[in-house]
Every structure is written in structure tokens, then in C-alpha cells.
């Protein structure tokens, strides 16, 4: 079935904003089916029965920022099933076209919207990507590598990391041409003292720089789904609009080992009662698979699937009558989200073109990351926030199940600014944000009458931070390296199960984690291929 047929066969997956675009006649640039066929993408299907009962060398759960490059890499030698709970991005202009940036975040629903909204127990609204390509299909497209120090702390091979980044960048990364507002932002950051000026750079370094973008010169977005073209598409099956309920386990013949052997899944938009399964191929003359189930469902999805599968803290699992497969108390722990404070450079809602960030300021020993875009708040109205991210929060929280429905968001608490160190740094960051917003470049561009008043004093700034803390959408944790997975990203206590995504991170890498997650998928795929070759 072609990509056009997939789209037309599942019309309920079109969100209401897309329908509005159809009615307004602004979808003429959607790709034709012939264009999509020329992209050399793997076979995609939303028909669960087409996959049900079949076996593959590897099964990857989550067709997001890390899952797509991982599937592409493994497909060079092995058959891969990639399961994505959302649909395809390729025929949706809200994903593909830069001029509609941000509109996909405005409307969310329970089953099918491109982004799934959740509100943390802290009361902060947040989003999860629900589309092939994951968050790379709904974010601002800013591409910047992790620092060398992050790579070293992660224990990764520097040469392999470099090659993995280059593989990604040769396919989906472009140097942006600055818009008038991004040029203004660049000067505003410099005037606020965020130095030196580093020009165009993909490296995470102190100062002001222009980053890479996954929007090309024509304004077309290149999500991580494009990376599926970098392997052997004939070896990949992409199952769309399917939600994994749990991992299927089996004990070894001696009973002393537990193996992950398959997955149980449902249609994303229907009842949980009709369940389907897919399995790993078994090694020759063996009852154990050679491949793996690999969770790449993100910092919310992966720990949730482990818990639903019986891998986690026994007391918590018992509350939901989930049999304990592996007692692993670290699942759902060490959840962190970089606190964000946003100041409006112009408080007047206006009809300006949406403008994703292209420039960033990195300050105070990499602790602060500042960006400014033009964001839609409705179909024809935008605001201009200047946002700062606290890159290394020490406050952390926990993820817990709310129910056994895999489509339902779990309960997450990040404990924003809970530690005094985080609050103190937030105050420092707000002072820097104020200097950017009140800089000559910004006030001249917007009109001097909109120059911001200056807050001052520890008490006033601390109160402002507590009342206005938001998310930068760079949350991570839940399956951290050490307590949940080992250095090869294998889940402790069970065979044939790995996690490869941001849930394994102990800190958020670089300006934006997207680049490093894409790299991680490629990097771990190459590591697995090396392991198999050695074996």
C-alpha cells in the first residue's frame, strides 16, 4: 500500500487544524504519492493484521527521534519492525512546512493529534510527539550537538560519535538563512553580553551562535523519519497508529533466564480489548532470539512500557495487578526537565509569520540556553517570547502509572526548582533574559515603547521564577544508565531488551537534545552491528 493510500485509508487521523488548512486551500504543496515513492522510504502500514503474528530480527518500539536512525542502521543487515503510535508526517503540512511551525502544538486530542498534551503533577503543561519522526516532527528544528564533556561523561567512543553525527547531518541538517527577527535576536544576545560570537556552528560552545536547522532552504522539514532512507528500506516494516501494551517475555528452558521475545500491541484509536502480537526471530537451533526488543519511545513512553510489562518497583506494579517480571526500582526515577522562563519581547498578539529559533545564546559555563522565536497562539495570531533554559537542574522527580491503558499519560512530577541551587540559578537566568529583552536591538526592532520594565531583588525574582516556571520540552530520565540499563543500553535482569532514547540520559545534552538523540540511534545501531559481527 502506498503512502497516499495509507493517509486516505485512515482519515480519522487528520486533526482539525489540517482540515482547516484544506478548507482554506493552503495545502497545494503537499507531496504527491509519486514524490513520496521517489523518496525510497520503507514499507509503511497502519494495518495491524498485516504485522500480527510475524517475526523480525529486531523490533523497535517508537518511531521517533532515536528510533528511526536506529531502525535504519540495523536494517543494513537485519529485518526490523518499527512500531509508531502515531501516523506518517509526510502528507501533513503542519509538520512539513516551516510556515505552519507551531500550529501542530495548538490542538491536541486523546488518540490521534500530532502532539499529546500532558500536565505534570507540578501543574506545568507539556507535550509528547505522536507521529513518525517523534518530537523532530513538531519542534523548532534547531540542531546542535552535545558538548564533548557530555560525550565523555556518557562513556561513548568519540570517533564513532563524530561519524554518527556526520551521518545524520549529511541527510537532514541545513544552514539557515536568518530571518529579520533572528538577526535581531543575534544582536540582542551579544548586547546582553553573551560572548563570543561563534557564527554558524553545530558545536555546543559558550557564546552566541547560529545553529543548524532541519528545515531546508525551501522551508521543508526533514524529520528523523527521513533517516529511514539511509539504510536498507527493504528490510524495514513501519507499523503506524499502533500502541504497544507490553513486552512479551519467556523463561529459558532451564528457568534461570528471562528473555524478551515479542510485543503485544493495539490499534491506537480503538479499544484495548483487541490485542495483536509480533515476535523476534529465534536463533538457529535455539529457543532464544539473537536480536532485541528495543524501546525508543522517549522519556515518557519507555519507562511506561517497562512498568506495564512488569519491569519496575514491585510495590507500584502490585497496585495495578501487574505481575513482576524484574524487580527494577530505578524505572521511572531520575525524571528531569529543564526549567524554562519566558519573557515576552512584545506583549501584543499580532499577525506575524511564525519563526522557529535559529540563533542561541549559551552562557554561564553552559548553564543557560536562550532562544527567541515567534510562536502562534492561534491560527492567525503570534507572540514573541524570549525563553531561557536552565540546562543542568539538580531537582528531579518520578514517573508512575495512572492506569494500565498504554495510551493514557502516566503521572509525572519533575519537582521544578525544588532545590535551592536551581532557584538561585533561575534568578540569575532571569536577570540575563531581561538584558536580552531590553537590549537596543530588540527594542528598536519592536519599537522602544515596548521596552520591558526591570525586575530586581532576590525575593521578587525568586517569586517570579516559582510562579512562571515552564518547560523547554527537553525532559529526560526514567530509564537511566546505571540503575535501569547498562553501558550497552541493555535492561538489567532480562535478556533481549534494550532502551535507546532520552529516558537513559542523566542530563539534557547540548542546546537541544534532538541532534544527540538522532546520533544515539545511529551510534547504538552501529554498536549492535559490531556486536553481532564479533559474535
Coordinates of C-alpha atoms in Angstrom, one line a residue:
X1 CA 0.0 0.0 0.0
X2 CA 1.5 3.4 -1.0
X3 CA 1.8 6.4 1.4
X4 CA -1.2 8.2 -0.2
X5 CA -3.4 5.2 0.4
X6 CA -2.2 4.9 4.0
X7 CA -3.3 8.6 4.5
X8 CA -6.6 8.2 2.8
X9 CA -7.4 4.9 4.5
X10 CA -7.1 6.5 7.9
X11 CA -9.0 9.8 7.6
X12 CA -9.8 9.9 11.3
X13 CA -6.1 10.6 11.9
X14 CA -6.4 14.0 10.3
X15 CA -6.6 16.6 13.1
X16 CA -9.0 19.6 12.8
X17 CA -6.3 22.1 12.1
X18 CA -5.3 20.1 9.0
X19 CA -9.0 20.1 7.9
X20 CA -9.0 23.9 8.3
X21 CA -6.0 24.2 6.1
X22 CA -7.8 22.1 3.4
X23 CA -10.8 24.4 3.6
X24 CA -8.5 27.4 3.2
X25 CA -6.9 25.9 0.2
X26 CA -3.3 26.1 1.5
X27 CA -2.3 22.5 1.0
X28 CA -1.3 22.6 -2.6
X29 CA 2.4 21.9 -1.6
X30 CA 1.6 18.6 0.0
X31 CA 3.7 15.9 -1.6
X32 CA 2.1 13.7 -4.2
X33 CA 2.2 9.9 -3.9
X34 CA 4.8 9.8 -6.7
X35 CA 7.0 12.2 -4.9
X36 CA 6.8 10.0 -1.8
X37 CA 7.6 6.9 -3.7
X38 CA 10.7 8.6 -5.1
X39 CA 12.0 9.1 -1.5
X40 CA 12.8 5.4 -1.2
X41 CA 11.1 5.1 2.2
X42 CA 10.4 1.7 3.8
X43 CA 7.0 0.0 3.6
X44 CA 4.5 1.7 5.9
X45 CA 1.2 0.2 7.0
X46 CA -1.5 1.0 9.6
X47 CA -3.0 -2.5 9.2
X48 CA -2.1 -4.3 12.4
X49 CA -3.2 -7.6 11.0
X50 CA -0.5 -7.3 8.3
X51 CA 2.1 -7.5 11.0
X52 CA 0.4 -9.6 13.6
X53 CA 2.0 -13.0 14.2
X54 CA 5.1 -12.2 12.1
X55 CA 8.7 -12.3 13.3
X56 CA 11.6 -10.0 12.8
X57 CA 15.3 -9.8 13.8
X58 CA 14.7 -6.6 15.7
X59 CA 11.6 -4.8 17.0
X60 CA 11.9 -1.1 17.8
X61 CA 9.1 0.5 19.8
X62 CA 8.9 4.2 19.0
X63 CA 9.5 5.7 15.5
X64 CA 10.8 8.9 17.0
X65 CA 14.0 10.9 17.0
X66 CA 16.2 8.0 18.1
X67 CA 14.1 5.1 16.8
X68 CA 14.2 6.0 13.1
X69 CA 18.0 6.2 12.8
X70 CA 18.3 3.1 14.9
X71 CA 16.0 1.2 12.6
X72 CA 17.7 2.5 9.5
X73 CA 21.1 1.4 10.8
X74 CA 20.1 -2.1 11.9
X75 CA 18.3 -2.6 8.5
X76 CA 21.6 -2.8 6.7
X77 CA 22.0 -6.3 8.0
X78 CA 18.7 -7.4 9.6
X79 CA 14.9 -7.3 9.3
X80 CA 13.3 -4.6 11.5
X81 CA 9.8 -3.8 12.7
X82 CA 9.4 -0.2 13.7
X83 CA 6.2 0.4 15.7
X84 CA 4.9 4.0 15.9
X85 CA 1.8 5.0 17.8
X86 CA 1.1 8.0 15.5
X87 CA 0.8 8.4 11.8
X88 CA 3.1 9.5 8.9
X89 CA 4.3 13.1 8.8
X90 CA 4.8 13.3 5.0
X91 CA 1.4 14.4 3.9
X92 CA 0.7 16.8 6.7
X93 CA 1.7 20.5 6.1
X94 CA 1.6 21.2 9.8
X95 CA 4.7 19.0 10.1
X96 CA 6.4 19.5 6.7
X97 CA 6.1 23.3 6.1
X98 CA 8.0 25.8 8.1
X99 CA 5.3 28.5 7.6
X100 CA 3.0 26.4 9.8
X101 CA 5.5 25.9 12.6
X102 CA 3.8 25.7 16.0
X103 CA 0.3 25.1 14.8
X104 CA 0.6 21.3 15.4
X105 CA 1.1 22.1 19.1
X106 CA -2.2 24.1 19.5
X107 CA -4.7 21.3 19.3
X108 CA -4.4 18.0 20.9
X109 CA -6.8 15.1 21.4
X110 CA -6.7 11.7 23.2
X111 CA -6.0 9.4 20.2
X112 CA -4.6 11.0 17.1
X113 CA -3.2 14.5 17.3
X114 CA 0.4 15.1 16.3
X115 CA 1.3 16.1 19.8
X116 CA -0.1 14.6 23.0
X117 CA -0.5 17.0 25.9
X118 CA 0.2 16.1 29.5
X119 CA 0.3 18.1 32.6
X120 CA 2.9 17.2 35.2
X121 CA 2.0 16.9 38.9
X122 CA 3.8 20.2 39.2
X123 CA 1.0 21.8 37.2
X124 CA 3.1 22.5 34.1
X125 CA 1.7 21.7 30.7
X126 CA 3.9 19.7 28.4
X127 CA 3.8 17.7 25.1
X128 CA 4.8 14.4 23.6
X129 CA 5.3 13.8 19.9
X130 CA 2.9 11.3 18.4
X131 CA 3.9 10.9 14.8
X132 CA 6.6 9.1 12.8
X133 CA 9.7 11.3 13.5
X134 CA 8.6 12.0 17.1
X135 CA 9.4 15.3 18.5
X136 CA 11.6 16.2 15.5
X137 CA 8.3 16.5 13.6
X138 CA 6.8 19.1 15.9
X139 CA 9.7 21.0 17.4
X140 CA 11.5 24.2 16.3
X141 CA 14.0 22.2 14.3
X142 CA 17.1 23.6 16.0
X143 CA 20.1 21.3 15.6
X144 CA 23.1 21.5 17.9
X145 CA 25.4 18.7 19.1
X146 CA 26.2 17.8 22.7
X147 CA 29.4 19.1 24.3
X148 CA 32.5 16.9 24.2
X149 CA 32.3 16.8 28.0
X150 CA 28.8 15.2 27.7
X151 CA 30.1 12.6 25.3
X152 CA 33.0 11.8 27.7
X153 CA 30.7 11.5 30.7
X154 CA 28.5 9.2 28.7
X155 CA 31.4 6.8 28.0
X156 CA 30.9 6.9 24.3
X157 CA 33.6 6.5 21.7
X158 CA 34.4 10.0 20.4
X159 CA 35.3 8.8 16.9
X160 CA 32.1 6.8 16.5
X161 CA 30.1 9.6 17.9
X162 CA 31.6 12.0 15.3
X163 CA 30.8 9.6 12.4
X164 CA 27.3 9.2 13.7
X165 CA 26.7 12.9 13.9
X166 CA 28.1 13.3 10.4
X167 CA 25.8 10.6 9.1
X168 CA 22.8 12.4 10.5
X169 CA 23.9 15.9 9.3
X170 CA 24.6 14.8 5.7
X171 CA 20.9 13.8 5.5
X172 CA 18.7 16.2 7.5
X173 CA 20.7 19.3 8.6
X174 CA 20.9 22.7 6.8
X175 CA 22.5 26.1 7.5
X176 CA 19.6 28.5 7.9
X177 CA 19.3 32.0 6.3
X178 CA 18.5 34.2 9.2
X179 CA 15.1 36.0 9.3
X180 CA 14.9 39.6 10.4
X181 CA 13.8 38.6 13.9
X182 CA 16.6 36.0 14.3
X183 CA 19.1 38.6 13.2
X184 CA 17.7 40.9 15.8
X185 CA 17.9 38.1 18.4
X186 CA 21.5 37.5 17.5
X187 CA 22.4 41.2 18.2
X188 CA 20.3 41.2 21.3
X189 CA 22.2 38.2 22.8
X190 CA 25.5 39.8 22.0
X191 CA 24.5 43.2 23.5
X192 CA 23.4 41.3 26.7
X193 CA 27.0 40.1 27.0
X194 CA 26.6 36.5 25.7
X195 CA 30.0 36.3 24.1
X196 CA 32.0 35.4 22.0
X197 CA 30.2 35.3 18.7
X198 CA 30.7 31.9 17.1
X199 CA 28.9 32.3 13.8
X200 CA 27.3 29.2 12.3
X201 CA 28.3 26.2 14.4
X202 CA 26.9 22.8 15.3
X203 CA 29.1 22.6 18.4
X204 CA 27.8 23.3 21.9
X205 CA 30.1 26.1 23.0
X206 CA 29.8 29.2 25.2
X207 CA 28.6 32.3 23.4
X208 CA 26.1 33.3 20.7
X209 CA 25.8 31.2 17.6
X210 CA 23.7 30.2 14.6
X211 CA 22.7 26.6 14.9
X212 CA 21.8 24.0 12.3
X213 CA 18.2 23.5 11.2
X214 CA 16.2 20.5 9.9
X215 CA 14.2 23.0 7.7
X216 CA 15.8 23.2 4.3
X217 CA 16.1 26.4 2.1
X218 CA 12.6 25.7 0.7
X219 CA 11.1 25.6 4.2
X220 CA 10.5 21.9 4.2
X221 CA 11.1 20.0 7.5
X222 CA 13.3 16.9 7.5
X223 CA 12.4 14.8 10.5
X224 CA 14.2 11.8 11.8
X225 CA 11.9 9.7 9.6
X226 CA 14.0 10.8 6.6
X227 CA 16.9 8.9 8.1
X228 CA 15.0 5.7 7.3
X229 CA 16.2 6.2 3.8
X230 CA 19.8 5.8 5.0
X231 CA 19.7 2.0 5.5
X232 CA 18.0 -0.8 3.5
X233 CA 14.3 0.1 3.2
X234 CA 13.5 -3.4 2.0
X235 CA 14.4 -4.7 5.5
X236 CA 12.1 -2.3 7.4
X237 CA 8.4 -2.5 8.1
X238 CA 6.9 0.6 9.7
X239 CA 3.7 -0.1 11.6
X240 CA 1.8 3.2 12.2
X241 CA -1.0 4.1 14.5
X242 CA -0.3 1.1 16.8
X243 CA 0.4 1.4 20.5
X244 CA 2.4 -1.2 22.4
X245 CA 0.7 -2.6 25.5
X246 CA 3.6 -4.6 26.9
X247 CA 6.6 -6.7 26.1
X248 CA 6.2 -10.5 25.8
X249 CA 8.6 -12.5 28.0
X250 CA 9.6 -16.1 28.1
X251 CA 11.7 -18.1 30.6
X252 CA 14.6 -20.1 29.3
X253 CA 14.4 -23.9 29.2
X254 CA 16.3 -24.0 32.5
X255 CA 14.1 -21.4 34.0
X256 CA 17.1 -19.3 35.2
X257 CA 16.9 -16.6 32.5
X258 CA 14.1 -14.3 31.3
X259 CA 14.0 -13.3 27.6
X260 CA 12.1 -10.6 25.8
X261 CA 10.6 -12.4 22.8
X262 CA 7.9 -10.1 21.4
X263 CA 5.5 -7.3 21.9
X264 CA 1.7 -7.0 22.4
X265 CA 0.0 -4.1 20.7
X266 CA -3.3 -2.5 19.9
X267 CA -4.7 0.0 17.4
X268 CA -4.0 3.5 18.8
X269 CA -7.5 4.7 18.1
X270 CA -9.7 1.8 19.3
X271 CA -10.5 -0.4 22.2
X272 CA -7.7 -2.0 24.2
X273 CA -9.6 -5.3 24.1
X274 CA -8.4 -6.5 20.6
X275 CA -4.7 -7.3 21.0
X276 CA -2.1 -8.3 18.5
X277 CA 1.5 -9.7 18.8
X278 CA 4.8 -9.7 16.9
X279 CA 7.9 -11.6 17.8
X280 CA 11.6 -11.8 17.4
X281 CA 13.2 -14.4 15.1
X282 CA 14.8 -17.3 17.0
X283 CA 18.4 -18.1 16.5
X284 CA 19.2 -21.4 14.6
X285 CA 18.8 -24.4 16.8
X286 CA 17.9 -22.2 19.8
X287 CA 14.8 -21.2 21.8
X288 CA 16.3 -17.7 22.4
X289 CA 16.4 -14.8 19.9
X290 CA 19.6 -13.3 18.7
X291 CA 18.1 -9.8 18.2
X292 CA 16.4 -7.5 20.7
X293 CA 13.3 -5.6 21.6
X294 CA 14.5 -2.0 21.7
X295 CA 12.4 0.7 23.4
X296 CA 12.8 4.1 21.8
X297 CA 9.5 5.5 22.9
X298 CA 11.0 8.5 24.8
X299 CA 11.3 9.6 28.4
X300 CA 7.6 9.2 29.0
X301 CA 6.9 6.2 26.8
X302 CA 9.8 3.9 27.5
X303 CA 9.5 3.8 31.3
X304 CA 5.8 3.4 31.0
X305 CA 6.1 0.4 28.7
X306 CA 8.6 -1.2 31.1
X307 CA 6.2 -0.7 34.0
X308 CA 3.2 -2.1 32.0
X309 CA 5.4 -5.1 31.2
X310 CA 6.2 -5.9 34.8
X311 CA 9.7 -4.3 34.9
X312 CA 9.9 -1.9 37.8
X313 CA 9.3 -1.4 41.5
X314 CA 7.2 -4.3 42.8
X315 CA 5.0 -2.2 45.2
X316 CA 4.0 0.1 42.4
X317 CA 3.3 -2.7 40.0
X318 CA 1.2 -4.6 42.6
X319 CA -1.2 -1.6 42.7
X320 CA -2.2 -2.3 39.2
X321 CA -2.1 -6.1 39.5
X322 CA 0.8 -6.3 37.1
X323 CA 2.9 -9.5 37.6
X324 CA 6.5 -8.6 38.5
X325 CA 9.0 -9.9 35.8
X326 CA 12.0 -7.9 37.0
X327 CA 12.4 -6.0 40.3
X328 CA 14.0 -2.8 39.0
X329 CA 13.3 0.1 41.3
X330 CA 15.1 2.6 39.1
X331 CA 12.3 2.5 36.4
X332 CA 10.5 5.9 36.4
X333 CA 13.2 7.5 38.6
X334 CA 15.5 10.4 37.9
X335 CA 13.0 12.3 35.8
X336 CA 14.3 15.7 35.0
X337 CA 13.0 18.6 32.9
X338 CA 15.0 21.8 32.2
X339 CA 13.0 24.7 33.8
X340 CA 12.2 27.4 31.4
X341 CA 11.4 31.1 32.0
X342 CA 9.9 33.1 29.1
X343 CA 9.7 36.9 28.9
X344 CA 7.5 38.4 26.1
X345 CA 9.6 40.8 24.0
X346 CA 6.3 42.1 22.7
X347 CA 3.1 41.5 24.7
X348 CA 0.8 42.5 21.8
X349 CA -0.7 39.5 20.0
X350 CA -0.1 40.2 16.3
X351 CA -0.3 38.5 12.9
X352 CA 3.4 38.0 12.3
X353 CA 4.8 34.9 10.5
X354 CA 5.8 32.1 12.8
X355 CA 9.6 31.9 13.1
X356 CA 11.4 28.9 14.8
X357 CA 14.7 29.7 16.6
X358 CA 17.8 29.8 14.5
X359 CA 20.1 31.5 17.0
X360 CA 21.0 30.6 20.6
X361 CA 22.9 32.2 23.4
X362 CA 24.8 29.8 25.7
X363 CA 26.1 31.4 28.9
X364 CA 27.5 30.9 32.4
X365 CA 29.6 27.8 31.8
X366 CA 26.8 26.3 29.5
X367 CA 24.2 26.5 32.4
X368 CA 21.9 28.8 30.5
X369 CA 20.5 28.5 26.9
X370 CA 18.5 31.4 25.5
X371 CA 16.5 31.4 22.3
X372 CA 13.7 33.5 20.8
X373 CA 11.1 32.6 18.2
X374 CA 7.7 33.8 17.0
X375 CA 5.1 31.4 18.2
X376 CA 1.5 31.0 17.1
X377 CA -1.2 31.2 19.8
X378 CA -4.0 30.8 17.3
X379 CA -4.3 30.2 13.5
X380 CA -3.6 33.9 12.7
X381 CA -2.0 35.3 15.9
X382 CA 1.5 35.1 17.3
X383 CA 3.6 36.2 20.2
X384 CA 7.4 36.8 20.6
X385 CA 8.8 35.1 23.7
X386 CA 12.4 35.1 24.7
X387 CA 13.0 31.9 26.6
X388 CA 15.7 30.7 28.8
X389 CA 16.5 27.1 29.8
X390 CA 18.3 26.0 32.9
X391 CA 20.4 23.3 31.4
X392 CA 21.6 21.3 34.4
X393 CA 18.8 21.2 37.1
X394 CA 19.6 19.1 40.2
X395 CA 15.9 18.8 41.1
X396 CA 14.4 15.5 39.9
X397 CA 11.2 13.6 40.2
X398 CA 9.4 10.4 39.3
X399 CA 7.1 8.8 36.7
X400 CA 4.3 6.5 37.8
X401 CA 1.4 4.7 36.1
X402 CA -2.1 6.1 36.2
X403 CA -3.7 3.1 34.6
X404 CA -2.9 0.0 32.5
X405 CA -4.2 1.7 29.3
X406 CA -0.9 2.3 27.3
X407 CA -2.5 5.3 25.6
X408 CA -3.1 7.2 28.8
X409 CA -0.4 9.5 30.1
X410 CA 1.4 8.4 33.2
X411 CA 1.7 10.7 36.3
X412 CA 5.0 12.6 36.1
X413 CA 6.4 15.0 38.7
X414 CA 9.6 16.9 37.9
X415 CA 9.9 19.0 41.0
X416 CA 10.8 22.2 39.1
X417 CA 13.1 24.5 41.2
X418 CA 12.7 22.2 44.2
X419 CA 16.4 22.5 45.1
X420 CA 17.8 25.9 46.2
X421 CA 20.6 25.7 43.7
X422 CA 18.1 25.6 40.8
X423 CA 16.1 28.5 42.2
X424 CA 19.3 30.6 42.6
X425 CA 20.4 29.9 39.1
X426 CA 16.9 30.7 37.8
X427 CA 17.2 34.1 39.3
X428 CA 20.5 34.6 37.6
X429 CA 19.0 33.5 34.3
X430 CA 16.0 35.9 34.5
X431 CA 18.4 38.8 35.0
X432 CA 20.2 37.7 31.8
X433 CA 16.8 37.4 30.0
X434 CA 15.9 40.9 31.0
X435 CA 19.1 42.2 29.5
X436 CA 18.3 40.5 26.2
X437 CA 14.7 41.7 26.1
X438 CA 15.7 45.3 26.9
X439 CA 18.6 45.3 24.5
X440 CA 18.9 48.1 21.9
X441 CA 18.5 45.6 19.1
X442 CA 15.2 44.1 20.4
X443 CA 13.6 47.4 21.4
X444 CA 14.5 49.2 18.1
X445 CA 13.1 46.2 16.1
X446 CA 9.8 46.2 18.1
X447 CA 9.5 49.9 19.0
X448 CA 11.1 51.5 22.1
X449 CA 7.7 51.9 23.7
X450 CA 7.7 48.1 24.4
X451 CA 10.9 48.1 26.4
X452 CA 10.4 45.9 29.4
X453 CA 10.4 47.1 33.0
X454 CA 13.2 45.6 35.0
X455 CA 12.6 43.3 38.0
X456 CA 15.2 43.4 40.7
X457 CA 15.9 41.9 44.1
X458 CA 16.3 38.3 45.1
X459 CA 12.8 38.0 46.6
X460 CA 11.0 39.4 43.6
X461 CA 13.0 37.4 41.1
X462 CA 12.6 34.1 43.1
X463 CA 8.9 34.6 43.3
X464 CA 8.7 35.3 39.6
X465 CA 10.6 32.1 38.9
X466 CA 8.3 30.0 41.0
X467 CA 5.1 31.5 39.5
X468 CA 6.3 31.4 35.9
X469 CA 8.3 28.3 35.5
X470 CA 7.5 26.4 32.3
X471 CA 9.0 23.6 30.3
X472 CA 11.6 23.8 27.4
X473 CA 10.3 20.4 26.3
X474 CA 13.7 18.8 27.0
X475 CA 12.7 16.3 29.7
X476 CA 14.6 13.1 30.2
X477 CA 15.2 10.2 32.6
X478 CA 13.1 7.3 33.7
X479 CA 15.4 4.6 32.4
X480 CA 18.8 6.0 33.4
X481 CA 22.1 4.4 32.5
X482 CA 23.3 2.6 35.6
X483 CA 20.1 1.9 37.6
X484 CA 17.9 0.6 34.7
X485 CA 20.2 -0.1 31.7
X486 CA 23.9 -0.9 31.4
X487 CA 26.5 0.9 29.3
X488 CA 25.3 -1.1 26.2
X489 CA 21.7 0.1 27.0
X490 CA 20.6 -3.4 27.9
X491 CA 17.9 -3.6 30.6
X492 CA 19.2 -5.2 33.8
X493 CA 17.8 -8.6 34.8
X494 CA 16.4 -9.6 31.4
X495 CA 17.8 -10.8 28.1
X496 CA 17.0 -9.3 24.7
X497 CA 15.7 -6.0 25.9
X498 CA 17.3 -2.5 25.4
X499 CA 16.3 1.1 25.8
X500 CA 17.8 3.7 23.3
X501 CA 16.4 7.2 23.8
X502 CA 16.4 10.2 26.1
X503 CA 15.0 8.2 29.0
X504 CA 18.5 6.9 29.5
X505 CA 20.0 10.4 29.9
X506 CA 21.1 11.8 33.3
X507 CA 21.2 15.3 31.8
X508 CA 20.0 17.1 28.7
X509 CA 22.7 17.2 26.0
X510 CA 23.6 20.5 24.3
X511 CA 21.3 23.3 23.3
X512 CA 18.6 20.9 22.1
X513 CA 18.7 17.1 22.6
X514 CA 17.3 16.3 19.1
X515 CA 20.8 16.1 17.5
X516 CA 22.2 13.8 20.1
X517 CA 19.1 11.6 20.1
X518 CA 19.4 11.2 16.3
X519 CA 23.1 10.5 16.8
X520 CA 22.4 8.0 19.6
X521 CA 20.1 5.9 17.3
X522 CA 22.8 5.7 14.7
X523 CA 25.6 5.2 17.2
X524 CA 23.9 2.3 19.1
X525 CA 22.8 0.7 15.8
X526 CA 26.5 0.6 14.7
X527 CA 27.5 -0.8 18.1
X528 CA 24.9 -3.6 17.8
X529 CA 26.1 -4.4 14.3
X530 CA 29.7 -4.6 15.6
X531 CA 28.5 -6.9 18.4
X532 CA 26.7 -9.2 16.0
X533 CA 29.7 -9.3 13.7
X534 CA 32.0 -10.2 16.6
X535 CA 29.6 -12.9 17.8

